[in-house]
mmCIF file of C-alpha atoms in Angstrom:
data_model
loop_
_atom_site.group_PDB
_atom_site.id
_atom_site.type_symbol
_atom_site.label_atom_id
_atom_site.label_comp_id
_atom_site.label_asym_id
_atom_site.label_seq_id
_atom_site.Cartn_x
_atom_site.Cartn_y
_atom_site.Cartn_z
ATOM 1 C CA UNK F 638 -15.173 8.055 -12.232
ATOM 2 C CA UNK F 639 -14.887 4.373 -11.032
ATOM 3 C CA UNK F 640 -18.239 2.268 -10.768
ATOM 4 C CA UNK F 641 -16.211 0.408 -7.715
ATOM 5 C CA UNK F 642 -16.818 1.173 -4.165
ATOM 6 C CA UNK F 643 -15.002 -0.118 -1.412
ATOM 7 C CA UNK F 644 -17.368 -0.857 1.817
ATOM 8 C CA UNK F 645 -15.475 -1.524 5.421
ATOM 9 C CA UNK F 646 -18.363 -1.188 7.451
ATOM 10 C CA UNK F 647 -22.648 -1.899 7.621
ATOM 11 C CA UNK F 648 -22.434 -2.392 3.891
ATOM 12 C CA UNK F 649 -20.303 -5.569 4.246
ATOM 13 C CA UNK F 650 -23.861 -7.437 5.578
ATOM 14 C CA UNK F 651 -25.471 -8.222 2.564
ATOM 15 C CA UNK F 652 -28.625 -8.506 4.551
ATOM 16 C CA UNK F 653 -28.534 -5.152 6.094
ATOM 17 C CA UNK F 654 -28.131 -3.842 2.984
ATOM 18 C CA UNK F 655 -31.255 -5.814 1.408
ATOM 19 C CA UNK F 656 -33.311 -4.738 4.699
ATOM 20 C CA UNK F 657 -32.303 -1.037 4.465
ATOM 21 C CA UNK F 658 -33.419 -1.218 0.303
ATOM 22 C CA UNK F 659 -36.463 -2.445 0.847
ATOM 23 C CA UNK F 660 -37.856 -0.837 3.453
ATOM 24 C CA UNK F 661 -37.020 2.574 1.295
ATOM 25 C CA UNK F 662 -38.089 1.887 -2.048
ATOM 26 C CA UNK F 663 -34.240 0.677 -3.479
ATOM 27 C CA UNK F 664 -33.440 -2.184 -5.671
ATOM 28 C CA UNK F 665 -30.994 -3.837 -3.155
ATOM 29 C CA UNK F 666 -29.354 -5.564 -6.709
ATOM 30 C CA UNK F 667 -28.654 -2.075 -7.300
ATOM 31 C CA UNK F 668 -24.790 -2.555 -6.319
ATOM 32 C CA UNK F 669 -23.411 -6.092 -6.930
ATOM 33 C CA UNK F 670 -20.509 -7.509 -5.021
ATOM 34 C CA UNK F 671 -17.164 -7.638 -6.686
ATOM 35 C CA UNK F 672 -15.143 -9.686 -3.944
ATOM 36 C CA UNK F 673 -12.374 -8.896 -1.420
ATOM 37 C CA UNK F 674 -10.099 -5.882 -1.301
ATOM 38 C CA UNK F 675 -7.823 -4.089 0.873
ATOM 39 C CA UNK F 676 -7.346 -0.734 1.728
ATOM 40 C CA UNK F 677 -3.660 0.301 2.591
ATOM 41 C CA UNK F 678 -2.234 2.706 4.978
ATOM 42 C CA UNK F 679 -5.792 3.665 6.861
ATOM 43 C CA UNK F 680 -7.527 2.289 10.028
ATOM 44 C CA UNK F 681 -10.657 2.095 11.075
ATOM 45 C CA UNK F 682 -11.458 4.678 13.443
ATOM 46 C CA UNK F 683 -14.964 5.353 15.742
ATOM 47 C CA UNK F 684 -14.650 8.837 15.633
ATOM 48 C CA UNK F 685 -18.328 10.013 14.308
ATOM 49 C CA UNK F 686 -21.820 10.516 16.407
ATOM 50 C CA UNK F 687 -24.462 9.000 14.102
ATOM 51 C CA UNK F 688 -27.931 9.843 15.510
ATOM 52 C CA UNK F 689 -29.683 7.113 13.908
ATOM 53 C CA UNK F 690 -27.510 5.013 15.629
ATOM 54 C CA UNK F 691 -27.113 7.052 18.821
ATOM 55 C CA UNK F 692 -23.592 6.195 19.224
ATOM 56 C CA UNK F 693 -20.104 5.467 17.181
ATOM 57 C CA UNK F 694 -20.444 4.842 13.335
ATOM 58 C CA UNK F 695 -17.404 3.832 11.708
ATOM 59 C CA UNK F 696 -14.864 5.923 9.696
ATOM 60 C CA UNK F 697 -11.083 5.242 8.235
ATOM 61 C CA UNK F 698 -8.159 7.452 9.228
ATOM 62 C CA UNK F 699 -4.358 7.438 7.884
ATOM 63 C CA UNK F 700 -2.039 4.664 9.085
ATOM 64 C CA UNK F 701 0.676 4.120 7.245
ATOM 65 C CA UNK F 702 1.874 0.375 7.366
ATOM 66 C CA UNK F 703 -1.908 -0.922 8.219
ATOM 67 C CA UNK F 704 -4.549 -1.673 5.991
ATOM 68 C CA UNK F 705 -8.318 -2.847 6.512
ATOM 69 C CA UNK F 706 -10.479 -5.489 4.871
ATOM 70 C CA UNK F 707 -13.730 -4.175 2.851
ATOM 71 C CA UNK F 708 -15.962 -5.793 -0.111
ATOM 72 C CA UNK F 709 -15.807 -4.045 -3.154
ATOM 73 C CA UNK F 710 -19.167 -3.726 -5.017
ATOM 74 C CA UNK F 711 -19.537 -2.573 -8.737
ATOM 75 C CA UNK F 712 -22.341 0.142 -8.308
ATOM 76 C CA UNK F 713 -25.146 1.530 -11.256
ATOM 77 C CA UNK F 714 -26.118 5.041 -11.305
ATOM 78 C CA UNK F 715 -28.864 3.847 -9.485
ATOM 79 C CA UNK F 716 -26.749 2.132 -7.244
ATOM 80 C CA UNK F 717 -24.998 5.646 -6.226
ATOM 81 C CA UNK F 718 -28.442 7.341 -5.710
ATOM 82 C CA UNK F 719 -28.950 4.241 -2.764
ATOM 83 C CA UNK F 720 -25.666 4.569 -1.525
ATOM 84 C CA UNK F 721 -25.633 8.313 -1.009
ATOM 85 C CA UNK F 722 -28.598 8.079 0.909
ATOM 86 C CA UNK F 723 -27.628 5.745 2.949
ATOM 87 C CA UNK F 724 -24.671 7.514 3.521
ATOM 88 C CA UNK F 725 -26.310 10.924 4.238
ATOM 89 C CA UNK F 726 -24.336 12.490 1.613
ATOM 90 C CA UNK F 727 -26.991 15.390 0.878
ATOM 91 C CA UNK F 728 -26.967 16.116 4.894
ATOM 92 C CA UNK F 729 -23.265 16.399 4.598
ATOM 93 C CA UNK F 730 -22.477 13.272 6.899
ATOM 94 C CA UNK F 731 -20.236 10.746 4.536
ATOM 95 C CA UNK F 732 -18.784 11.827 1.883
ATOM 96 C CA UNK F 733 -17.098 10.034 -1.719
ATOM 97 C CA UNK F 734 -13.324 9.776 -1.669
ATOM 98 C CA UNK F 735 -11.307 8.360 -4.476
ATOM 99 C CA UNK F 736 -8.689 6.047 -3.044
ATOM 100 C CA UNK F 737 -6.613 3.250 -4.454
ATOM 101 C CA UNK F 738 -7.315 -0.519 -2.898
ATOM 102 C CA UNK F 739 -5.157 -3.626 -3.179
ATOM 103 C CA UNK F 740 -6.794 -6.715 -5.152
ATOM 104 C CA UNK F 741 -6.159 -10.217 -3.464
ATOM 105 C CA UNK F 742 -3.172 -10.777 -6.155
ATOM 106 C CA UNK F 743 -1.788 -7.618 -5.316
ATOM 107 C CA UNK F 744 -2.848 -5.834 -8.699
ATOM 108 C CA UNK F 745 -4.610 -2.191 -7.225
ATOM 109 C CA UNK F 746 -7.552 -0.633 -8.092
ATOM 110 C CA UNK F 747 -9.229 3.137 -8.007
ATOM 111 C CA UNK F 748 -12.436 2.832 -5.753
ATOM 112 C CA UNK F 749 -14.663 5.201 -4.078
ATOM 113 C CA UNK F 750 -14.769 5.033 -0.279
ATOM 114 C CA UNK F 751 -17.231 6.755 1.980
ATOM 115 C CA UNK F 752 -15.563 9.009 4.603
ATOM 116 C CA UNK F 753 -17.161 11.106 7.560
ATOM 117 C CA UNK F 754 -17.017 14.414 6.294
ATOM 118 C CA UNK F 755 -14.587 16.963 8.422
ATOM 119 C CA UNK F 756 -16.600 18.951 10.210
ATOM 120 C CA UNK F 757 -18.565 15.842 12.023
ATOM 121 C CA UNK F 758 -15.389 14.343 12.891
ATOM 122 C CA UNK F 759 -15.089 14.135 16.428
ATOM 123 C CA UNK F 760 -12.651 12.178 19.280
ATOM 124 C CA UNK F 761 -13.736 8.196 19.568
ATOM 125 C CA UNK F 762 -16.854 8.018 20.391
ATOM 126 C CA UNK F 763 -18.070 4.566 21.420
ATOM 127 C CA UNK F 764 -20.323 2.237 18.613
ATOM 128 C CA UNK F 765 -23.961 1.259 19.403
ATOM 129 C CA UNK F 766 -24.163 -2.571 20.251
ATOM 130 C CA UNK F 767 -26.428 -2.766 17.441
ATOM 131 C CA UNK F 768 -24.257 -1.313 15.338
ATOM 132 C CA UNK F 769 -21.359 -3.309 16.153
ATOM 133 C CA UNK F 770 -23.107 -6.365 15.327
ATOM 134 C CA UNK F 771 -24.189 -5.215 12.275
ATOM 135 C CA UNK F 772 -20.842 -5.002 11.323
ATOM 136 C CA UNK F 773 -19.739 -8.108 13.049
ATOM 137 C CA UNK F 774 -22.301 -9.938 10.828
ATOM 138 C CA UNK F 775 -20.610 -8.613 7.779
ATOM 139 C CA UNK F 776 -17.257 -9.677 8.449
ATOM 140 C CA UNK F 777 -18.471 -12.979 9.264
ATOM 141 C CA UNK F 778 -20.090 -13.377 6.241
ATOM 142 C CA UNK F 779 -17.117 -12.193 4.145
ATOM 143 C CA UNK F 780 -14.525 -13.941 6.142
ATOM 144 C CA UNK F 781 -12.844 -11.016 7.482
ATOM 145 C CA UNK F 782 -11.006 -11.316 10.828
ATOM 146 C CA UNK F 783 -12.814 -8.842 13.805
ATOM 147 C CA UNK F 784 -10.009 -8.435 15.831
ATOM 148 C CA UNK F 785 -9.564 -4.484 13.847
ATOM 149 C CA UNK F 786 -13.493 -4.082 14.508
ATOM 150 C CA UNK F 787 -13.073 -4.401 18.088
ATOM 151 C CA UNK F 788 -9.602 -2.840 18.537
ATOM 152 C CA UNK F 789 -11.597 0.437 17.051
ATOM 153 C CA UNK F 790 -14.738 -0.290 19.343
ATOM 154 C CA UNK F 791 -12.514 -0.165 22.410
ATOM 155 C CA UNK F 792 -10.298 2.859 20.784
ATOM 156 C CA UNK F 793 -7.936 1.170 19.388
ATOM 157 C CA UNK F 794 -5.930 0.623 16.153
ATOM 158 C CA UNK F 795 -8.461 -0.968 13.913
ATOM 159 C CA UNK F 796 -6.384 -2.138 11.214
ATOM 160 C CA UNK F 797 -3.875 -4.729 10.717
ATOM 161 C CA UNK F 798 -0.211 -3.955 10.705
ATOM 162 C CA UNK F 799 2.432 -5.799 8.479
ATOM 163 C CA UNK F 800 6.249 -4.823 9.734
ATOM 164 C CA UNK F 801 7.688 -6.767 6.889
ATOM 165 C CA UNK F 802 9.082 -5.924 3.267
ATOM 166 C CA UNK F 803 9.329 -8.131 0.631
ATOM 167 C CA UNK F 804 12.852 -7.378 -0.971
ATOM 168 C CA UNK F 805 14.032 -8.744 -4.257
ATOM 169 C CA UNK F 806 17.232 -6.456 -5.213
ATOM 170 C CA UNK F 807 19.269 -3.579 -4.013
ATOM 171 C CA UNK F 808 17.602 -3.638 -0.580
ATOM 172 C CA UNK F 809 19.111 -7.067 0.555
ATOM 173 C CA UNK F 810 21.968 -7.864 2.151
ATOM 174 C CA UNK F 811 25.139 -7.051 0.535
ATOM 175 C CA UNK F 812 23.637 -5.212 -2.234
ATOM 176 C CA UNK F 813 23.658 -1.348 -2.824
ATOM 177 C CA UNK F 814 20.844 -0.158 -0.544
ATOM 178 C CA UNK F 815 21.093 -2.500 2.246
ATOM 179 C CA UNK F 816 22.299 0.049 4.496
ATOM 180 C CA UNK F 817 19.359 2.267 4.080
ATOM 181 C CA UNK F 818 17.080 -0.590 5.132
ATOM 182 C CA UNK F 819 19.469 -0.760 8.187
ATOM 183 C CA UNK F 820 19.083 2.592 8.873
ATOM 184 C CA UNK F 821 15.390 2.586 8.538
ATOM 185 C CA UNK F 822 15.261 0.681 11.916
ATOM 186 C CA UNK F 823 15.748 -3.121 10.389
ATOM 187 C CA UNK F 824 15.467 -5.666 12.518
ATOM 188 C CA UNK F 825 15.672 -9.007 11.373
ATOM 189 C CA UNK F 826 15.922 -10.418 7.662
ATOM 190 C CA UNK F 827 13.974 -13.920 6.941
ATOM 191 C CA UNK F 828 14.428 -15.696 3.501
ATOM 192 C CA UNK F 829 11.018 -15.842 1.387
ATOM 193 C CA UNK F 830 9.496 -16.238 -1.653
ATOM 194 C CA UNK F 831 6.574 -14.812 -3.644
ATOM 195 C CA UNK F 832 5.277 -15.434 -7.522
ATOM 196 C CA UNK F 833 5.442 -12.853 -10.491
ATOM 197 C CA UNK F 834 8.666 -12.242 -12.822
ATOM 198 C CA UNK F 835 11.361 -10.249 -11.715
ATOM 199 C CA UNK F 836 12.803 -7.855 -15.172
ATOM 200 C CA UNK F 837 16.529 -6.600 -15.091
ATOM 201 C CA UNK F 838 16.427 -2.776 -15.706
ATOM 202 C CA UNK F 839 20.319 -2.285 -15.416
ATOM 203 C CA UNK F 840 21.242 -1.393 -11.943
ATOM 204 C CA UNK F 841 18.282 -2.741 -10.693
ATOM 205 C CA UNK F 842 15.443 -5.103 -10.863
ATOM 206 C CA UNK F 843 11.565 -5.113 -11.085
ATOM 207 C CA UNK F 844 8.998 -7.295 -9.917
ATOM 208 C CA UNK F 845 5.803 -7.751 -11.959
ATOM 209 C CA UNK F 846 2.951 -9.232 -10.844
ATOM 210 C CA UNK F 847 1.903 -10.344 -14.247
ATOM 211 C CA UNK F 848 1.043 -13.958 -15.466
ATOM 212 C CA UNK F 849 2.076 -16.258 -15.690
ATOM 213 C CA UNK F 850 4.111 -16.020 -12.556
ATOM 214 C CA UNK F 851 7.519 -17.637 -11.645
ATOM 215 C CA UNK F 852 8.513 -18.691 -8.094
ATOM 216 C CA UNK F 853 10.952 -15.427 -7.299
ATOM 217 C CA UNK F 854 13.328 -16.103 -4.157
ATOM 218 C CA UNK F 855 14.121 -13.015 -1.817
ATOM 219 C CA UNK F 856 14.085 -12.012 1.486
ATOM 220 C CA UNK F 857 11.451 -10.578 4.534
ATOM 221 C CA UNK F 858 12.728 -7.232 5.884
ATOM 222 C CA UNK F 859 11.272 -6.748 9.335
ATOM 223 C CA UNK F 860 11.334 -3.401 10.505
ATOM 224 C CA UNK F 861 10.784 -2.056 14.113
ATOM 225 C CA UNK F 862 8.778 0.860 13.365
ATOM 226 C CA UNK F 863 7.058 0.324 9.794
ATOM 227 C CA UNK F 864 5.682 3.773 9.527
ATOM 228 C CA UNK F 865 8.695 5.001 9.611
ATOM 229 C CA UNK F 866 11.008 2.739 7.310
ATOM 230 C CA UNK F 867 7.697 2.677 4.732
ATOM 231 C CA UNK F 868 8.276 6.568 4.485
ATOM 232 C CA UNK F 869 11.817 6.451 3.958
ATOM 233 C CA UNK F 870 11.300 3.560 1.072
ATOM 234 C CA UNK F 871 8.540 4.800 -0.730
ATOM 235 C CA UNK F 872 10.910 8.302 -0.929
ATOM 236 C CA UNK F 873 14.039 5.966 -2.235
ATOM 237 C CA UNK F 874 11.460 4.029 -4.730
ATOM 238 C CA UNK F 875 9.579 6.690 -6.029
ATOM 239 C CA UNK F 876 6.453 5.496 -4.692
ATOM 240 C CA UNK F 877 2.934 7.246 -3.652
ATOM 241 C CA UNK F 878 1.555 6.296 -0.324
ATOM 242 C CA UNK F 879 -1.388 4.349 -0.077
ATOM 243 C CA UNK F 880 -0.336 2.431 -2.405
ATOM 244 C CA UNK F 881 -1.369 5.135 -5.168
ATOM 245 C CA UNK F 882 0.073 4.138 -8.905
ATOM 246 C CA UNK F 883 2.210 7.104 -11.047
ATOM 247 C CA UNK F 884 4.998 6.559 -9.323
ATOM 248 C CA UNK F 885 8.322 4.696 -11.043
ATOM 249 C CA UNK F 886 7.404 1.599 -8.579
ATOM 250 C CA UNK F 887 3.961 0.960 -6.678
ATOM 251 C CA UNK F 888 3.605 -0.207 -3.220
ATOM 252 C CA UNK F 889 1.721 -2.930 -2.788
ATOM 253 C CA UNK F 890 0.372 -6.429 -0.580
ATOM 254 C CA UNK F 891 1.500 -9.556 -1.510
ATOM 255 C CA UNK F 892 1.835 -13.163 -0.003
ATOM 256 C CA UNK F 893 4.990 -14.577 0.415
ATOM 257 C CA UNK F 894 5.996 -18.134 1.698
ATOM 258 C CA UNK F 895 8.799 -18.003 4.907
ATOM 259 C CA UNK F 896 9.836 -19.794 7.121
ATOM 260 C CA UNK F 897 8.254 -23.230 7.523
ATOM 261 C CA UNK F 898 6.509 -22.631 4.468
ATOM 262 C CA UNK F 899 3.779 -20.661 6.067
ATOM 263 C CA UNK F 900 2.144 -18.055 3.940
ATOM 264 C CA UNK F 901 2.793 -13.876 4.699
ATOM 265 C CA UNK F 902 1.156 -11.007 3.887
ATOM 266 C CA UNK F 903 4.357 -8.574 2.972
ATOM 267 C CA UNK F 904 4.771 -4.924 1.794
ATOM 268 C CA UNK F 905 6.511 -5.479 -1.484
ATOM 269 C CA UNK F 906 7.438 -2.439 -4.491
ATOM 270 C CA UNK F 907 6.676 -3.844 -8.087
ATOM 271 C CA UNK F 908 6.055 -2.106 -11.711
ATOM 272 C CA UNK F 909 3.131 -2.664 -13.667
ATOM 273 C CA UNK F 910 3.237 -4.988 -16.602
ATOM 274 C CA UNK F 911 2.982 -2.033 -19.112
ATOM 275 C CA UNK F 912 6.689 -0.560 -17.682
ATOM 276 C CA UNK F 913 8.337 -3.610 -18.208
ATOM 277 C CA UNK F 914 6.733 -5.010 -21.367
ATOM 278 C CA UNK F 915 10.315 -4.315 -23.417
ATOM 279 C CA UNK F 916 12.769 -5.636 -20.340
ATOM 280 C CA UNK F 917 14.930 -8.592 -20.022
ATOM 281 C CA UNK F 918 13.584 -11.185 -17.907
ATOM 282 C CA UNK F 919 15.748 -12.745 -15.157
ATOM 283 C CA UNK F 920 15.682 -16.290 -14.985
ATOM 284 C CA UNK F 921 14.308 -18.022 -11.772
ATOM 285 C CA UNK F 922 16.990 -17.975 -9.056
ATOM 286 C CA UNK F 923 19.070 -14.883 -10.501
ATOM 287 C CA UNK F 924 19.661 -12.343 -7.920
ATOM 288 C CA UNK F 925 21.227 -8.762 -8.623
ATOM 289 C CA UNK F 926 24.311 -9.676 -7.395
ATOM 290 C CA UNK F 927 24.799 -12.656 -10.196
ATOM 291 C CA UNK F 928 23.865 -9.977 -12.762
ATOM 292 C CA UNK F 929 26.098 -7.362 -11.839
ATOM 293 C CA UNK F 930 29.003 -8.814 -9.444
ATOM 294 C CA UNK F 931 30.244 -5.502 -10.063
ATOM 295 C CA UNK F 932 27.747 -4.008 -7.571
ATOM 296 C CA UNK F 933 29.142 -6.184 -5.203
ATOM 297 C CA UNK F 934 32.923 -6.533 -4.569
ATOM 298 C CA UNK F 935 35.025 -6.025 -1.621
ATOM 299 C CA UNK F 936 36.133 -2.354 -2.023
ATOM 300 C CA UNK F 937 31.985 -1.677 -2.893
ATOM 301 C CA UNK F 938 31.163 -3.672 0.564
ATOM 302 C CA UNK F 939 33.894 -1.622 2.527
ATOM 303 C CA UNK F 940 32.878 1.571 1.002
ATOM 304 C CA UNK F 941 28.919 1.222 2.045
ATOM 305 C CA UNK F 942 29.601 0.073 5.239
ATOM 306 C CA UNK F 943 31.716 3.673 5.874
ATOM 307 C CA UNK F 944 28.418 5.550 4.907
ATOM 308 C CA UNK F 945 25.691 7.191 6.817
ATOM 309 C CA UNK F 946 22.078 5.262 5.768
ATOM 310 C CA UNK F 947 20.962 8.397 3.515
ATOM 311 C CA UNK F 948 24.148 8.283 1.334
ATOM 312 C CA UNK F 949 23.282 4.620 0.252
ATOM 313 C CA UNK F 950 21.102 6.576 -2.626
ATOM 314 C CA UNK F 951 23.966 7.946 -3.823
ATOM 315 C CA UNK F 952 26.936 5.049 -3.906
ATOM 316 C CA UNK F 953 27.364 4.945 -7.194
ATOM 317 C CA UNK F 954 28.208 8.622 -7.088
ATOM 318 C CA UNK F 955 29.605 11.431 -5.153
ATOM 319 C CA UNK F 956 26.719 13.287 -2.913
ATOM 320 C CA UNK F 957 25.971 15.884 -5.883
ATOM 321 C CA UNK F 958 25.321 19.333 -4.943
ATOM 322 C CA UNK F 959 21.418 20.550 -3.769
ATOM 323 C CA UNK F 960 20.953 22.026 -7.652
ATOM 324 C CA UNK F 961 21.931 18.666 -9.127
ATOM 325 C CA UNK F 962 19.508 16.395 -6.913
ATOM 326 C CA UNK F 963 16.680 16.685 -9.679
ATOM 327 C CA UNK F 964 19.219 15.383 -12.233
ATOM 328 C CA UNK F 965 20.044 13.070 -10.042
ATOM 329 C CA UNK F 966 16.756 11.662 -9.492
ATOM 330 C CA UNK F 967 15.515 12.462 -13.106
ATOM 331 C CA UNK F 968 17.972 9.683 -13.759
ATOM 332 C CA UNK F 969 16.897 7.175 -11.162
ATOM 333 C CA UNK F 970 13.481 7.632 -13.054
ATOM 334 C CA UNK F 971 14.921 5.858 -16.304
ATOM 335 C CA UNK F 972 15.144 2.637 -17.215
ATOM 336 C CA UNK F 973 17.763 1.486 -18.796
ATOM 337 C CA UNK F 974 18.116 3.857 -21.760
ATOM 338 C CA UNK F 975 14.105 4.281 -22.174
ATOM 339 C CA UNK F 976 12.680 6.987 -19.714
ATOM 340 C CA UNK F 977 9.867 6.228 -18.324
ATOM 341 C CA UNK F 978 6.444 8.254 -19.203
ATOM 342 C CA UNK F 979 6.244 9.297 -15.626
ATOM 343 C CA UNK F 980 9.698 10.398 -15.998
ATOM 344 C CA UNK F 981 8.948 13.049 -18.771
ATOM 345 C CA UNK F 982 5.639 13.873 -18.108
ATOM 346 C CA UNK F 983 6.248 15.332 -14.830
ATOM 347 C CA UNK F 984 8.810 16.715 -12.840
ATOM 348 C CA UNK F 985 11.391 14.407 -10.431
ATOM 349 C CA UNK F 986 11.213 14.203 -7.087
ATOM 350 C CA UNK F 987 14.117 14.694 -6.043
ATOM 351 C CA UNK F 988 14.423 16.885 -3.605
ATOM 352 C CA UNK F 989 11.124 16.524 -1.531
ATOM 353 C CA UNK F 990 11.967 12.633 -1.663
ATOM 354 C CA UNK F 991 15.638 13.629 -0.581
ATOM 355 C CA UNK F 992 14.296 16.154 2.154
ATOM 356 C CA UNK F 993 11.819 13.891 3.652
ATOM 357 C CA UNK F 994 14.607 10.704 3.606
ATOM 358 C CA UNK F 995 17.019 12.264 5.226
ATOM 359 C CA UNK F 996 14.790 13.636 7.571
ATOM 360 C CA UNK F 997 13.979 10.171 8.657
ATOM 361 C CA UNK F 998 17.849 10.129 10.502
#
């Protein structure tokens, strides 16, 4: 199990925490702060009665296309003891959940978060004052903005939303799977930049966060309902939601420079270092389409733009038959000639990724 856990809540005051410790017997240096981190795809959410408080005590629900700010602390075994107390663990109030948080480079990390168990869940139920403050005071201190606090206080969305999609390859314009970002509800496309190194697996390229990093050019995708269009493109990347890793690429948050040079927090899909140790790198300023013009000449264009959005998976191919869609995808999973070791040591998923995208139209 990870010794990180991910606080969004009372445990971002450092001096709540000390207070609580104390006045129970803890050693408040039990847990020591790590830094930052984000939590993608959840909200925060009022939706638990906590009698100590006699009111609203926070909890996270899905949101796919938010995230939330927390502090990460590295936590002893003593550490745990504190935190499940504080937590009402043993009462059955919170409960651990493993869940995968974004670093502020964009690297992700497994951390336990504490979640209202089931059963006490409830409809929004409105926060204490005291409470509230509590938690106000911890943002503060960590630099976190409040406006997600006090969406949730009021029954809100308490999470911040990013619409936009960092794309580097086959989802920009005139390249293979353009039209499936159009028919994800695209709505406007922005040039941008971001830092890492982008590899050249063949058809398509890679992004690694790794450093040293590289200026890599590409372009914002702004999409109209981002719930929706992150669904379809984590099903055409072969990514887990919530950012999860074991997928052939993993979702994650980056910053990206647009326009006016102002810095952007972006949705972006990128492979770990470890995947793309043995690739070619592509120089600085090399798109796909300078790699592979091939991919991109006038009978390609005319042909894509004749295509329903879902078929875009498939334009290098005929639409194979329903028995040849784990093939199919089985194939999308290699790179270059090496298959990946997600690739053999689990099944494709072809045709639950294929169901839900074409679902999506």
């Amino acid at each position: 199990m990870t010794d990180l856990c991910f606080a969004y809540g009372s445990n971002t005051n450092l001096a709540a925490w000390r207070n609580w410790c104390l006045d129970r017997g803890y050693d408040p240096n039990c847990i020591e702060p790590v830094g930052p981190a984000r939590m993608p795809d959840m909200s925060l959410v009022f939706n638990y009665y906590s009698p100590g408080w006699d009111g609203g005590a926070l909890n996270v629900r899905r949101r796919i296309g938010g995230f939330i700010d927390g502090l990460l602390f590295r936590a002893s075994p003593r550490g745990w003891a504190a935190l499940d107390a504080k937590e009402g663990v043993r009462g059955g109030y919170y409960e651990r959940v493993p869940r995968t948080v974004v670093l502020p480079d964009g690297e992700a990390t497994a951390a336990i978060v504490y979640e209202v168990c089931v059963p006490r869940r409830a409809g929004f139920v409105r926060p204490a004052e005291a409470y509230l403050d509590i938690v106000r005071q911890g943002f503060a201190e960590q630099g976190f903005d409040t406006a997600p606090l006090e969406a949730a206080a009021q029954g809100g969305d308490g999470c911040h939303v990013l619409a936009d999609v960092f794309a580097y390859g086959t989802l920009m314009r005139d390249e293979l799977r353009h039209g499936c970002a159009e028919a994800l509800g695209l709505h406007s496309v922005t040039p941008a930049e971001t830092f890492g190194h982008l590899y050249d697996l063949g058809e398509y390229p890679a992004l690694s966060l790794g450093s040293p990093a590289a200026a890599v050019k590409g372009k914002l995708l702004r999409f109209k309902e981002i719930e929706r269009a992150l669904t379809g493109l984590d099903a055409i990347e072969d990514a887990r939601s919530g950012c999860a890793p074991g997928g052939l690429y993993r979702r994650t948050i980056i910053t990206a420079t647009g326009q006016a040079d102002q810095p952007v927090s972006a949705w972006a899909y990128v492979m770990e270092t470890a995947q793309v140790a043995d690739l070619p790198m592509i120089k600085a300023g090399i798109g796909v389409t300078a790699l592979h013009p091939e991919q991109s000449n006038r009978e390609t264009r005319a042909r894509r733009r004749d295509m329903p959005g879902w078929q875009w998976l498939f334009a290098k191919q005929p639409l194979p038959p329903n028995n040849a869609l784990d093939e199919l995808f089985a194939r999308r999973l290699c790179i270059g000639n090496r298959c990946s070791d997600s690739a053999r040591a689990r099944p494709a998923p072809a045709s639950h990724a294929f169901l839900r995208l074409c679902s999506l139209f």
